[in-house]
Amino acid sequence: MLDTILGALDTTSVFVFLLVFLIGYYWLTSPKNMPPGPMGLPLIGNLLQLRAAGSNQLELLKKWRQQYGDVFAIRLGSKNLVFISDYKILQETFVKNGDIFSGRPSNLYIINQIKKKTGTGVILSEGAIWKELRRVTLMTMRDFGVGKKSLEQRVLDEALAVVEVLEKGEGQPVLFKPLLSKFACNVICSIILGDRFDYDDKTFIELTKLVNLAVSQPLVFAPVNFLPITRFAPAGKKIIHDVVDSFVTIDNFLGTVLKEHEETYDPSEIRDFVDFYIKTRSDSDDAHLYDASNMRRVIIDLFAAGTETTATTLSWILLYFAAYPEVQTRCQQDIDKVVGQGRSATMDDRKNLPYIEAVITEIFRVVNIAPVAVPHVAVKEGKIRQYTVPAETIVIGNIREIHLDPVNWPEPDIFKPERFLDKDGNFCPPKENFMPFSIGPRACLGEVLARMETFLLFCTLVQSFTFVMPQGQKPDLQGQFGVTYSGKPQPFLAKRR
C-alpha cells in the first residue's frame, strides 16, 4: 500500500515538475517586448485555438484583433507570428522598413519541402536572388504585353472562348470556378509558353486541377508546419501529399515543355517568356540565377498567383450578380450604353464605365480574396511601432481586417459599390486602407495582369449573359479559407441576353 502511494507521489511529482518546467521554458523562450496576444500552451502555442476555430479562423483573427489591438502576436509551436491589422502600420512595416521585413519563411515544413523539390522561384526566394528574379520577371511580363494592346487581345480571345463554352451549355447549371480557372490559366500559358490549350485538352485539365489543388490549403496555419508529430497523422500526410506532390507534378510537366523550348530556341526570334528567360541566362554573368530549376519555379509562381486569384475574383463577381440582380442590371445597362453589342469592351472603355470599376473594387474589398498576405519574415531584429520583433519572426498583413474596419469603411460588411463613386457618378479609386494585392516590394507580381483579365472578362460576360441561381435556390456568400478565400461550389445559370 505504502509502495503504491509513494509510486503515485513519484508519478505525480514527475508530472508536476515537467509541467512547471514546460511552462517556465515557454515563458523564458518567449521574446520580450513582443506585441500582446492570446496565451498559448507549452510546445504547441496557439495551435489548439486555431484548430478549434475550424473554418472560422478568420473570425478568430478578428476576435484577437479586437482583444489585443492592431498589432498582436501568437505562437505556433516554437514559431512567433505577428499580425498587423492597420494600413499605416503595415505600410511602415512592408514599405518603409521593407528591407527588414521582406524575407520569406525558411522554417516552415511544407514551404521547405516545396523549395527542396522544386526550387525557390520569386515568391519563396530572398535577398539578391529574389531581387534579380523579380526584376527579370516584371521586365519580361512587360515586354510580352502586360498592360499593352497585344496582351489585351489575347485576353479578349480567351474571354470569347468562355462565352462559347457557356453558349453550348446554355440552360444547364454551371460550376464556374473550373471554367474560370481554365480562362486564367490559358492567359498565363499564352504569355509563358506562347500558346493556349483547348479547354477539353486532358493535359490542360490536369494542369488547372493541380494548380488549384496546390493553392487550396490554408498553409499559413497548417499544424504540419509547426508541430512535427502532426506530419504522421492522416490529415497531416494528406495536406503534405496534396500540396507538395501538386507542385512536383507541375514542375515535371514544365520540365518537359521547357526542354522542347530549349531545343527550338532561336535568339533572333524570341517567342515568349521562356525564350526571354533563356536569352537572359545566356547574356548574364550570373547564369546560375537563371538555372532550369528557378525558371520552372518562376513559372509555377505565375501559374499559382495568376490563375487562382483571378478565377476566384471572377467567381465571386458572378455569385454576387446572382445575389444582387439590381447591380447586374445596372452593369448591363452601362455596357449596352458605352460598348453596345457590336464589339468587345477594351481597356480604353474603363474610364467610361465607372460603375463597373466600382463593382470590381467593392468585390476586392468586401470579399477579400487574399484575406491575409503571404507571410513575410524579419531578416533581422526590427521594430513595429513600440514593439521589438526578433529575427525569423513571421509577419502577416491582416488584409481582411483592414478592408472591413468600420473606422475606415462605414457599414463594412455591406456590398455597396456606390462607396467608390462621387456625387457625379465618377469612379474614385481608394488611396489608402485598400490593398487586395498587398503592398511593398513583395506585393503581387501579377496585379496589372489580374486587373486586366478581371475587367475584360467581366465586361464580356455581362455583355453576353444574365447570371441567376436555379429556381428555389439562394446564393451562399460564405466562403472557404485556403490560400485564397473562395466561394463554396454552387452551380448557377448563365442565360443568353
Tab-separated table of C-alpha atoms in Angstrom:
chain	number	residue	atom	x	y	z
A	1	MET	CA	0.000	0.000	0.000
A	2	LEU	CA	2.800	2.407	1.003
A	3	ASP	CA	4.724	1.489	-2.147
A	4	THR	CA	1.642	2.290	-4.209
A	5	ILE	CA	1.240	5.705	-2.539
A	6	LEU	CA	4.940	6.507	-2.966
A	7	GLY	CA	4.782	5.392	-6.588
A	8	ALA	CA	1.779	7.607	-7.187
A	9	LEU	CA	3.544	10.511	-5.496
A	10	ASP	CA	6.607	9.929	-7.664
A	11	THR	CA	4.477	9.898	-10.810
A	12	THR	CA	2.586	12.999	-9.713
A	13	SER	CA	5.795	14.780	-8.783
A	14	VAL	CA	7.359	13.991	-12.134
A	15	PHE	CA	4.245	15.202	-13.948
A	16	VAL	CA	4.103	18.448	-11.935
A	17	PHE	CA	7.833	19.005	-12.440
A	18	LEU	CA	7.518	18.516	-16.196
A	19	LEU	CA	4.521	20.828	-16.365
A	20	VAL	CA	6.285	23.561	-14.395
A	21	PHE	CA	9.422	23.063	-16.497
A	22	LEU	CA	7.490	23.381	-19.770
A	23	ILE	CA	5.639	26.483	-18.612
A	24	GLY	CA	8.902	28.019	-17.430
A	25	TYR	CA	10.654	27.120	-20.674
A	26	TYR	CA	7.768	28.556	-22.705
A	27	TRP	CA	7.918	31.796	-20.729
A	28	LEU	CA	11.710	32.091	-20.817
A	29	THR	CA	11.932	31.451	-24.569
A	30	SER	CA	9.144	33.915	-25.406
A	31	PRO	CA	10.704	37.102	-26.832
A	32	LYS	CA	10.436	40.166	-24.641
A	33	ASN	CA	8.692	43.378	-25.747
A	34	MET	CA	6.675	41.487	-28.330
A	35	PRO	CA	3.134	42.621	-29.193
A	36	PRO	CA	0.400	41.314	-26.871
A	37	GLY	CA	-1.591	38.248	-27.801
A	38	PRO	CA	-3.514	35.230	-26.553
A	39	MET	CA	-1.847	32.888	-24.084
A	40	GLY	CA	-0.699	29.647	-25.648
A	41	LEU	CA	0.231	26.230	-24.333
A	42	PRO	CA	3.783	24.913	-23.904
A	43	LEU	CA	5.184	23.272	-27.056
A	44	ILE	CA	2.136	23.954	-29.237
A	45	GLY	CA	1.391	27.629	-28.585
A	46	ASN	CA	-1.977	28.713	-30.024
A	47	LEU	CA	-2.394	25.787	-32.427
A	48	LEU	CA	-5.313	24.297	-30.493
A	49	GLN	CA	-7.242	27.572	-30.629
A	50	LEU	CA	-6.807	27.775	-34.396
A	51	ARG	CA	-7.706	24.108	-34.732
A	52	ALA	CA	-10.853	24.585	-32.643
A	53	ALA	CA	-11.879	27.540	-34.825
A	54	GLY	CA	-12.101	25.207	-37.825
A	55	SER	CA	-13.487	27.097	-40.811
A	56	ASN	CA	-13.818	30.252	-38.676
A	57	GLN	CA	-10.102	31.016	-38.356
A	58	LEU	CA	-10.562	34.451	-39.922
A	59	GLU	CA	-13.189	35.265	-37.308
A	60	LEU	CA	-10.733	34.175	-34.611
A	61	LEU	CA	-8.150	36.610	-36.006
A	62	LYS	CA	-10.840	39.303	-35.872
A	63	LYS	CA	-11.581	38.450	-32.231
A	64	TRP	CA	-7.880	38.603	-31.322
A	65	ARG	CA	-7.543	41.942	-33.089
A	66	GLN	CA	-10.459	43.301	-31.043
A	67	GLN	CA	-8.902	41.990	-27.812
A	68	TYR	CA	-5.236	42.870	-28.344
A	69	GLY	CA	-5.171	45.700	-30.883
A	70	ASP	CA	-3.955	46.355	-34.415
A	71	VAL	CA	-0.650	44.563	-33.768
A	72	PHE	CA	-0.852	41.249	-31.938
A	73	ALA	CA	1.291	38.135	-31.695
A	74	ILE	CA	0.591	34.428	-31.465
A	75	ARG	CA	2.830	31.406	-31.185
A	76	LEU	CA	2.502	28.255	-33.268
A	77	GLY	CA	4.830	25.559	-31.976
A	78	SER	CA	8.108	27.399	-31.463
A	79	LYS	CA	7.395	29.998	-34.186
A	80	ASN	CA	6.348	33.565	-33.422
A	81	LEU	CA	3.795	35.220	-35.706
A	82	VAL	CA	2.855	38.904	-35.667
A	83	PHE	CA	-0.367	40.126	-37.314
A	84	ILE	CA	-0.825	43.730	-38.449
A	85	SER	CA	-4.401	44.958	-38.939
A	86	ASP	CA	-3.798	48.654	-39.610
A	87	TYR	CA	-2.974	50.153	-43.016
A	88	LYS	CA	-0.474	52.774	-41.837
A	89	ILE	CA	1.388	50.336	-39.593
A	90	LEU	CA	1.503	47.783	-42.403
A	91	GLN	CA	2.807	50.424	-44.797
A	92	GLU	CA	5.558	51.342	-42.322
A	93	THR	CA	6.466	47.667	-41.929
A	94	PHE	CA	6.275	46.368	-45.512
A	95	VAL	CA	7.236	49.561	-47.393
A	96	LYS	CA	9.287	51.917	-45.222
A	97	ASN	CA	11.023	49.025	-43.427
A	98	GLY	CA	10.781	46.605	-46.327
A	99	ASP	CA	14.499	45.831	-46.151
A	100	ILE	CA	13.917	44.272	-42.714
A	101	PHE	CA	10.522	42.647	-43.266
A	102	SER	CA	10.736	41.311	-46.846
A	103	GLY	CA	12.088	37.864	-46.024
A	104	ARG	CA	10.192	34.633	-46.577
A	105	PRO	CA	9.706	31.826	-44.034
A	106	SER	CA	12.593	29.377	-44.229
A	107	ASN	CA	11.477	27.290	-41.257
A	108	LEU	CA	8.008	26.088	-42.313
A	109	TYR	CA	7.922	22.398	-43.178
A	110	ILE	CA	5.699	22.459	-46.277
A	111	ILE	CA	7.482	25.504	-47.692
A	112	ASN	CA	10.834	23.780	-47.165
A	113	GLN	CA	9.600	20.632	-48.902
A	114	ILE	CA	8.403	22.656	-51.887
A	115	LYS	CA	11.705	24.543	-52.067
A	116	LYS	CA	13.715	21.339	-51.720
A	117	LYS	CA	11.865	19.568	-54.536
A	118	THR	CA	11.068	22.403	-56.956
A	119	GLY	CA	13.318	25.389	-56.134
A	120	THR	CA	12.513	28.870	-54.816
A	121	GLY	CA	11.380	30.989	-57.765
A	122	VAL	CA	10.273	34.547	-56.964
A	123	ILE	CA	7.707	34.047	-54.214
A	124	LEU	CA	9.854	31.861	-51.944
A	125	SER	CA	13.305	33.356	-52.620
A	126	GLU	CA	15.095	36.071	-50.658
A	127	GLY	CA	17.977	38.507	-50.943
A	128	ALA	CA	19.883	39.036	-54.187
A	129	ILE	CA	18.278	36.053	-55.960
A	130	TRP	CA	14.782	37.342	-55.200
A	131	LYS	CA	15.574	40.896	-56.351
A	132	GLU	CA	17.075	39.716	-59.638
A	133	LEU	CA	14.362	37.156	-60.423
A	134	ARG	CA	11.677	39.708	-59.572
A	135	ARG	CA	13.299	42.305	-61.839
A	136	VAL	CA	13.591	39.903	-64.769
A	137	THR	CA	10.072	38.541	-64.270
A	138	LEU	CA	8.480	42.014	-64.231
A	139	MET	CA	10.550	43.135	-67.214
A	140	THR	CA	9.645	40.035	-69.207
A	141	MET	CA	5.937	40.292	-68.426
A	142	ARG	CA	6.006	43.925	-69.517
A	143	ASP	CA	7.840	43.092	-72.742
A	144	PHE	CA	5.339	40.365	-73.518
A	145	GLY	CA	2.365	42.613	-73.321
A	146	VAL	CA	1.200	43.009	-69.717
A	147	GLY	CA	-0.630	46.331	-69.780
A	148	LYS	CA	-0.390	46.556	-73.586
A	149	LYS	CA	-2.755	46.075	-76.528
A	150	SER	CA	-1.058	42.856	-77.637
A	151	LEU	CA	-1.968	41.042	-74.426
A	152	GLU	CA	-5.367	42.721	-74.284
A	153	GLN	CA	-6.353	40.934	-77.491
A	154	ARG	CA	-5.203	37.589	-76.080
A	155	VAL	CA	-7.373	38.116	-73.010
A	156	LEU	CA	-10.350	39.092	-75.179
A	157	ASP	CA	-9.891	35.997	-77.354
A	158	GLU	CA	-9.845	33.857	-74.218
A	159	ALA	CA	-12.944	35.633	-72.894
A	160	LEU	CA	-14.784	34.764	-76.113
A	161	ALA	CA	-13.736	31.126	-75.631
A	162	VAL	CA	-15.512	31.221	-72.238
A	163	VAL	CA	-18.617	32.683	-73.913
A	164	GLU	CA	-18.552	29.843	-76.444
A	165	VAL	CA	-18.422	27.208	-73.706
A	166	LEU	CA	-21.339	28.820	-71.872
A	167	GLU	CA	-23.405	29.074	-75.054
A	168	LYS	CA	-23.011	25.356	-75.698
A	169	GLY	CA	-24.279	24.523	-72.221
A	170	GLU	CA	-26.998	27.180	-72.007
A	171	GLY	CA	-29.848	26.216	-69.721
A	172	GLN	CA	-27.677	23.924	-67.597
A	173	PRO	CA	-26.324	24.948	-64.176
A	174	VAL	CA	-22.576	25.553	-64.327
A	175	LEU	CA	-19.826	25.321	-61.722
A	176	PHE	CA	-17.947	28.418	-62.809
A	177	LYS	CA	-14.680	28.118	-60.885
A	178	PRO	CA	-13.166	25.326	-63.067
A	179	LEU	CA	-14.088	27.194	-66.264
A	180	LEU	CA	-12.680	30.478	-64.987
A	181	SER	CA	-9.501	28.698	-63.869
A	182	LYS	CA	-9.041	27.495	-67.450
A	183	PHE	CA	-9.525	31.044	-68.715
A	184	ALA	CA	-6.898	32.483	-66.358
A	185	CYS	CA	-4.503	29.567	-66.831
A	186	ASN	CA	-4.674	29.883	-70.622
A	187	VAL	CA	-3.816	33.585	-70.465
A	188	ILE	CA	-0.717	32.676	-68.442
A	189	CYS	CA	0.112	29.905	-70.934
A	190	SER	CA	-0.054	32.372	-73.832
A	191	ILE	CA	2.465	34.652	-72.116
A	192	ILE	CA	4.820	31.972	-70.833
A	193	LEU	CA	4.627	29.240	-73.456
A	194	GLY	CA	3.427	31.235	-76.453
A	195	ASP	CA	0.356	29.065	-76.952
A	196	ARG	CA	-3.021	28.179	-75.467
A	197	PHE	CA	-4.799	24.861	-74.837
A	198	ASP	CA	-8.248	23.694	-75.849
A	199	TYR	CA	-10.463	23.578	-72.770
A	200	ASP	CA	-11.096	19.857	-73.207
A	201	ASP	CA	-7.383	19.002	-73.544
A	202	LYS	CA	-6.637	16.328	-70.924
A	203	THR	CA	-3.192	17.703	-70.090
A	204	PHE	CA	-4.617	21.193	-69.636
A	205	ILE	CA	-7.471	19.968	-67.441
A	206	GLU	CA	-4.978	18.148	-65.234
A	207	LEU	CA	-2.722	21.224	-65.078
A	208	THR	CA	-5.536	23.503	-63.881
A	209	LYS	CA	-6.616	20.903	-61.305
A	210	LEU	CA	-3.068	20.656	-59.965
A	211	VAL	CA	-2.669	24.434	-59.759
A	212	ASN	CA	-5.938	24.719	-57.822
A	213	LEU	CA	-5.025	21.836	-55.510
A	214	ALA	CA	-1.601	23.336	-54.811
A	215	VAL	CA	-3.129	26.560	-53.503
A	216	SER	CA	-6.343	25.254	-51.935
A	217	GLN	CA	-4.990	24.640	-48.416
A	218	PRO	CA	-4.590	27.287	-45.648
A	219	LEU	CA	-0.834	26.693	-45.464
A	220	VAL	CA	-0.104	29.585	-43.099
A	221	PHE	CA	-1.768	27.829	-40.159
A	222	ALA	CA	-1.227	24.182	-41.119
A	223	PRO	CA	-0.087	22.284	-37.969
A	224	VAL	CA	2.426	20.266	-40.027
A	225	ASN	CA	4.497	23.446	-40.340
A	226	PHE	CA	4.840	23.874	-36.594
A	227	LEU	CA	4.375	20.520	-34.832
A	228	PRO	CA	6.424	17.629	-36.279
A	229	ILE	CA	4.238	14.871	-34.807
A	230	THR	CA	1.247	16.037	-36.903
A	231	ARG	CA	3.124	15.132	-40.092
A	232	PHE	CA	2.481	11.459	-39.336
A	233	ALA	CA	-1.268	11.802	-38.780
A	234	PRO	CA	-3.573	11.004	-41.745
A	235	ALA	CA	-4.692	14.642	-42.098
A	236	GLY	CA	-1.098	15.854	-41.963
A	237	LYS	CA	0.058	13.320	-44.537
A	238	LYS	CA	-2.793	14.327	-46.847
A	239	ILE	CA	-2.055	18.044	-46.835
A	240	ILE	CA	1.658	17.400	-47.422
A	241	HIS	CA	0.862	14.987	-50.253
A	242	ASP	CA	-1.741	17.243	-51.887
A	243	VAL	CA	0.363	20.390	-51.839
A	244	VAL	CA	3.913	19.129	-52.356
A	245	ASP	CA	3.021	16.478	-54.940
A	246	SER	CA	0.975	19.019	-56.899
A	247	PHE	CA	3.970	21.338	-57.119
A	248	VAL	CA	6.261	18.455	-58.080
A	249	THR	CA	3.898	17.243	-60.828
A	250	ILE	CA	3.586	20.762	-62.272
A	251	ASP	CA	7.377	21.056	-62.091
A	252	ASN	CA	7.785	17.802	-64.042
A	253	PHE	CA	5.278	18.939	-66.687
A	254	LEU	CA	7.147	22.212	-67.128
A	255	GLY	CA	10.437	20.335	-67.366
A	256	THR	CA	9.169	18.561	-70.496
A	257	VAL	CA	7.807	21.779	-72.020
A	258	LEU	CA	10.970	23.752	-71.280
A	259	LYS	CA	13.160	21.045	-72.791
A	260	GLU	CA	11.245	21.449	-76.061
A	261	HIS	CA	11.749	25.212	-75.860
A	262	GLU	CA	15.486	24.797	-75.299
A	263	GLU	CA	15.736	22.570	-78.371
A	264	THR	CA	13.921	25.046	-80.630
A	265	TYR	CA	15.288	28.261	-79.122
A	266	ASP	CA	16.409	30.926	-81.604
A	267	PRO	CA	17.924	34.088	-80.035
A	268	SER	CA	16.870	36.135	-83.057
A	269	GLU	CA	13.201	35.207	-82.606
A	270	ILE	CA	12.007	35.477	-79.010
A	271	ARG	CA	8.578	33.831	-78.857
A	272	ASP	CA	7.523	34.042	-75.227
A	273	PHE	CA	8.505	34.365	-71.570
A	274	VAL	CA	10.551	31.149	-71.625
A	275	ASP	CA	12.631	32.275	-74.602
A	276	PHE	CA	13.295	35.629	-72.958
A	277	TYR	CA	14.385	33.846	-69.777
A	278	ILE	CA	16.772	31.633	-71.784
A	279	LYS	CA	18.187	34.717	-73.515
A	280	THR	CA	18.663	36.494	-70.183
A	281	ARG	CA	20.546	33.466	-68.873
A	282	SER	CA	22.780	33.394	-71.960
A	283	ASP	CA	23.576	37.112	-71.701
A	284	SER	CA	24.079	37.219	-67.931
A	285	ASP	CA	27.283	36.976	-65.937
A	286	ASP	CA	25.190	35.339	-63.202
A	287	ALA	CA	23.787	32.461	-65.228
A	288	HIS	CA	23.366	30.358	-62.067
A	289	LEU	CA	20.470	32.621	-61.044
A	290	TYR	CA	18.578	31.525	-64.147
A	291	ASP	CA	19.041	27.776	-63.936
A	292	ALA	CA	16.285	25.417	-65.088
A	293	SER	CA	15.013	24.882	-61.546
A	294	ASN	CA	14.492	28.589	-60.924
A	295	MET	CA	12.911	29.008	-64.349
A	296	ARG	CA	10.342	26.317	-63.597
A	297	ARG	CA	9.660	27.744	-60.148
A	298	VAL	CA	9.127	31.269	-61.513
A	299	ILE	CA	6.602	29.859	-63.987
A	300	ILE	CA	4.864	27.886	-61.220
A	301	ASP	CA	4.641	31.130	-59.217
A	302	LEU	CA	2.957	32.855	-62.155
A	303	PHE	CA	0.529	29.965	-62.638
A	304	ALA	CA	-0.337	29.764	-58.938
A	305	ALA	CA	-0.742	33.509	-58.405
A	306	GLY	CA	-2.223	34.389	-61.786
A	307	THR	CA	-4.717	31.545	-62.050
A	308	GLU	CA	-6.200	31.158	-58.585
A	309	THR	CA	-6.682	34.817	-57.639
A	310	THR	CA	-8.224	35.798	-60.976
A	311	ALA	CA	-10.539	32.778	-61.149
A	312	THR	CA	-11.602	33.309	-57.536
A	313	THR	CA	-12.302	37.016	-58.084
A	314	LEU	CA	-14.397	36.351	-61.183
A	315	SER	CA	-16.288	33.527	-59.453
A	316	TRP	CA	-17.232	35.889	-56.637
A	317	ILE	CA	-18.344	38.588	-59.087
A	318	LEU	CA	-20.752	36.206	-60.826
A	319	LEU	CA	-22.047	34.925	-57.482
A	320	TYR	CA	-22.685	38.491	-56.312
A	321	PHE	CA	-24.511	39.147	-59.587
A	322	ALA	CA	-26.858	36.294	-58.727
A	323	ALA	CA	-27.292	37.702	-55.206
A	324	TYR	CA	-27.696	41.339	-56.297
A	325	PRO	CA	-29.623	41.333	-59.607
A	326	GLU	CA	-30.070	45.122	-59.475
A	327	VAL	CA	-26.269	45.536	-59.583
A	328	GLN	CA	-26.051	43.148	-62.534
A	329	THR	CA	-28.789	45.035	-64.385
A	330	ARG	CA	-27.047	48.378	-63.924
A	331	CYS	CA	-23.754	46.913	-65.193
A	332	GLN	CA	-25.554	45.559	-68.262
A	333	GLN	CA	-27.152	48.940	-68.926
A	334	ASP	CA	-23.770	50.669	-68.727
A	335	ILE	CA	-22.166	48.140	-71.071
A	336	ASP	CA	-25.025	48.489	-73.551
A	337	LYS	CA	-24.720	52.273	-73.484
A	338	VAL	CA	-20.927	52.532	-73.744
A	339	VAL	CA	-19.949	49.409	-75.717
A	340	GLY	CA	-23.130	48.071	-77.278
A	341	GLN	CA	-23.385	44.591	-78.781
A	342	GLY	CA	-21.278	45.062	-81.905
A	343	ARG	CA	-17.813	44.860	-80.315
A	344	SER	CA	-15.962	43.716	-77.205
A	345	ALA	CA	-15.111	46.074	-74.365
A	346	THR	CA	-11.466	47.163	-74.213
A	347	MET	CA	-9.293	48.708	-71.536
A	348	ASP	CA	-9.926	52.100	-73.162
A	349	ASP	CA	-13.562	51.759	-72.059
A	350	ARG	CA	-12.670	51.683	-68.352
A	351	LYS	CA	-12.841	55.450	-67.960
A	352	ASN	CA	-16.397	55.407	-69.338
A	353	LEU	CA	-17.591	52.550	-67.097
A	354	PRO	CA	-17.193	53.968	-63.572
A	355	TYR	CA	-19.910	51.816	-62.009
A	356	ILE	CA	-18.305	48.602	-63.266
A	357	GLU	CA	-14.960	49.789	-61.863
A	358	ALA	CA	-16.719	50.439	-58.549
A	359	VAL	CA	-18.298	46.961	-58.525
A	360	ILE	CA	-14.947	45.248	-59.127
A	361	THR	CA	-13.267	47.373	-56.444
A	362	GLU	CA	-16.025	46.631	-53.932
A	363	ILE	CA	-15.705	42.885	-54.630
A	364	PHE	CA	-11.981	43.143	-53.867
A	365	ARG	CA	-12.789	44.941	-50.600
A	366	VAL	CA	-15.782	43.079	-49.210
A	367	VAL	CA	-14.823	39.525	-50.255
A	368	ASN	CA	-11.078	39.660	-49.540
A	369	ILE	CA	-9.805	37.058	-51.984
A	370	ALA	CA	-6.452	37.143	-50.140
A	371	PRO	CA	-7.591	37.747	-46.520
A	372	VAL	CA	-4.065	37.503	-45.120
A	373	ALA	CA	-0.951	38.470	-47.034
A	374	VAL	CA	1.662	35.896	-47.994
A	375	PRO	CA	3.849	35.652	-44.857
A	376	HIS	CA	6.863	37.926	-44.564
A	377	VAL	CA	9.791	37.269	-42.238
A	378	ALA	CA	12.027	39.638	-40.315
A	379	VAL	CA	15.526	39.074	-41.720
A	380	LYS	CA	16.925	40.773	-38.616
A	381	GLU	CA	15.569	42.292	-35.413
A	382	GLY	CA	13.266	45.214	-36.147
A	383	LYS	CA	10.638	47.486	-34.654
A	384	ILE	CA	6.904	47.509	-35.352
A	385	ARG	CA	5.802	50.676	-33.600
A	386	GLN	CA	6.810	50.289	-29.931
A	387	TYR	CA	7.378	46.538	-30.163
A	388	THR	CA	10.642	44.688	-30.770
A	389	VAL	CA	10.375	41.870	-33.296
A	390	PRO	CA	13.224	39.301	-33.306
A	391	ALA	CA	14.795	37.951	-36.484
A	392	GLU	CA	12.910	34.991	-38.005
A	393	THR	CA	9.546	36.269	-36.727
A	394	ILE	CA	6.777	35.675	-39.267
A	395	VAL	CA	4.878	38.907	-40.011
A	396	ILE	CA	1.471	38.791	-41.696
A	397	GLY	CA	-0.697	41.565	-43.068
A	398	ASN	CA	-4.254	41.021	-41.815
A	399	ILE	CA	-5.780	42.459	-45.002
A	400	ARG	CA	-9.339	41.336	-44.303
A	401	GLU	CA	-9.437	43.308	-41.068
A	402	ILE	CA	-8.152	46.425	-42.842
A	403	HIS	CA	-10.780	46.110	-45.579
A	404	LEU	CA	-13.614	45.513	-43.092
A	405	ASP	CA	-12.633	48.089	-40.481
A	406	PRO	CA	-15.725	50.201	-39.627
A	407	VAL	CA	-13.475	53.151	-38.750
A	408	ASN	CA	-12.413	53.427	-42.399
A	409	TRP	CA	-15.369	51.819	-44.163
A	410	PRO	CA	-18.901	52.708	-42.993
A	411	GLU	CA	-21.108	49.601	-42.959
A	412	PRO	CA	-18.088	47.481	-43.949
A	413	ASP	CA	-19.955	44.176	-44.307
A	414	ILE	CA	-22.485	45.584	-46.781
A	415	PHE	CA	-21.816	45.216	-50.513
A	416	LYS	CA	-22.108	48.805	-51.735
A	417	PRO	CA	-20.273	49.710	-54.980
A	418	GLU	CA	-21.531	53.301	-54.648
A	419	ARG	CA	-18.949	53.921	-51.919
A	420	PHE	CA	-16.394	54.297	-54.751
A	421	LEU	CA	-18.421	56.847	-56.742
A	422	ASP	CA	-18.584	60.597	-56.179
A	423	LYS	CA	-21.798	62.650	-56.336
A	424	ASP	CA	-21.434	62.946	-60.114
A	425	GLY	CA	-21.034	59.190	-60.581
A	426	ASN	CA	-17.296	59.290	-61.275
A	427	PHE	CA	-15.111	56.422	-60.051
A	428	CYS	CA	-13.000	57.329	-57.008
A	429	PRO	CA	-10.224	54.746	-56.535
A	430	PRO	CA	-9.291	54.262	-52.863
A	431	LYS	CA	-5.963	55.809	-51.929
A	432	GLU	CA	-5.460	54.004	-48.620
A	433	ASN	CA	-6.921	51.249	-46.425
A	434	PHE	CA	-7.166	49.139	-49.576
A	435	MET	CA	-4.614	46.527	-50.625
A	436	PRO	CA	-6.112	43.480	-52.374
A	437	PHE	CA	-2.692	42.678	-53.867
A	438	SER	CA	-0.732	43.556	-50.687
A	439	ILE	CA	1.833	46.383	-50.627
A	440	GLY	CA	5.570	46.902	-50.692
A	441	PRO	CA	8.282	45.132	-52.678
A	442	ARG	CA	6.584	41.773	-52.018
A	443	ALA	CA	3.243	42.885	-53.499
A	444	CYS	CA	1.672	40.579	-56.089
A	445	LEU	CA	3.658	40.431	-59.334
A	446	GLY	CA	0.551	39.844	-61.406
A	447	GLU	CA	-1.596	42.783	-60.262
A	448	VAL	CA	-1.675	44.565	-63.636
A	449	LEU	CA	-2.494	41.337	-65.476
A	450	ALA	CA	-5.130	40.310	-62.924
A	451	ARG	CA	-6.887	43.671	-63.171
A	452	MET	CA	-6.900	43.474	-66.972
A	453	GLU	CA	-8.272	39.923	-67.001
A	454	THR	CA	-10.935	40.758	-64.430
A	455	PHE	CA	-12.185	43.865	-66.235
A	456	LEU	CA	-12.238	42.373	-69.740
A	457	LEU	CA	-13.906	39.071	-68.831
A	458	PHE	CA	-16.337	40.879	-66.508
A	459	CYS	CA	-17.453	43.129	-69.368
A	460	THR	CA	-17.599	40.296	-71.898
A	461	LEU	CA	-19.782	38.125	-69.655
A	462	VAL	CA	-22.086	40.982	-68.613
A	463	GLN	CA	-22.496	41.901	-72.268
A	464	SER	CA	-23.486	38.352	-73.168
A	465	PHE	CA	-25.331	36.769	-70.215
A	466	THR	CA	-27.512	37.225	-67.168
A	467	PHE	CA	-26.445	35.115	-64.178
A	468	VAL	CA	-29.109	33.598	-61.908
A	469	MET	CA	-29.416	30.805	-59.363
A	470	PRO	CA	-31.518	27.729	-60.206
A	471	GLN	CA	-35.161	28.182	-59.231
A	472	GLY	CA	-35.719	27.946	-55.483
A	473	GLN	CA	-32.041	28.321	-54.559
A	474	LYS	CA	-30.241	31.246	-52.943
A	475	PRO	CA	-26.545	32.088	-53.338
A	476	ASP	CA	-24.330	31.349	-50.338
A	477	LEU	CA	-21.899	34.234	-49.871
A	478	GLN	CA	-19.887	32.484	-47.135
A	479	GLY	CA	-16.507	31.388	-48.445
A	480	GLN	CA	-13.760	28.864	-47.702
A	481	PHE	CA	-10.333	29.889	-46.444
A	482	GLY	CA	-7.359	28.362	-48.251
A	483	VAL	CA	-4.504	30.299	-49.816
A	484	THR	CA	-7.375	32.400	-51.163
A	485	TYR	CA	-10.883	32.964	-49.827
A	486	SER	CA	-13.013	31.177	-52.396
A	487	GLY	CA	-16.738	30.654	-52.712
A	488	LYS	CA	-18.331	27.308	-51.980
A	489	PRO	CA	-19.067	25.235	-55.107
A	490	GLN	CA	-22.506	26.408	-56.273
A	491	PRO	CA	-23.761	25.759	-59.799
A	492	PHE	CA	-25.854	28.531	-61.331
A	493	LEU	CA	-27.156	29.585	-64.735
A	494	ALA	CA	-25.814	31.826	-67.497
A	495	LYS	CA	-28.804	32.933	-69.585
A	496	ARG	CA	-28.025	34.431	-73.004
A	497	ARG	CA	-29.196	38.024	-73.281
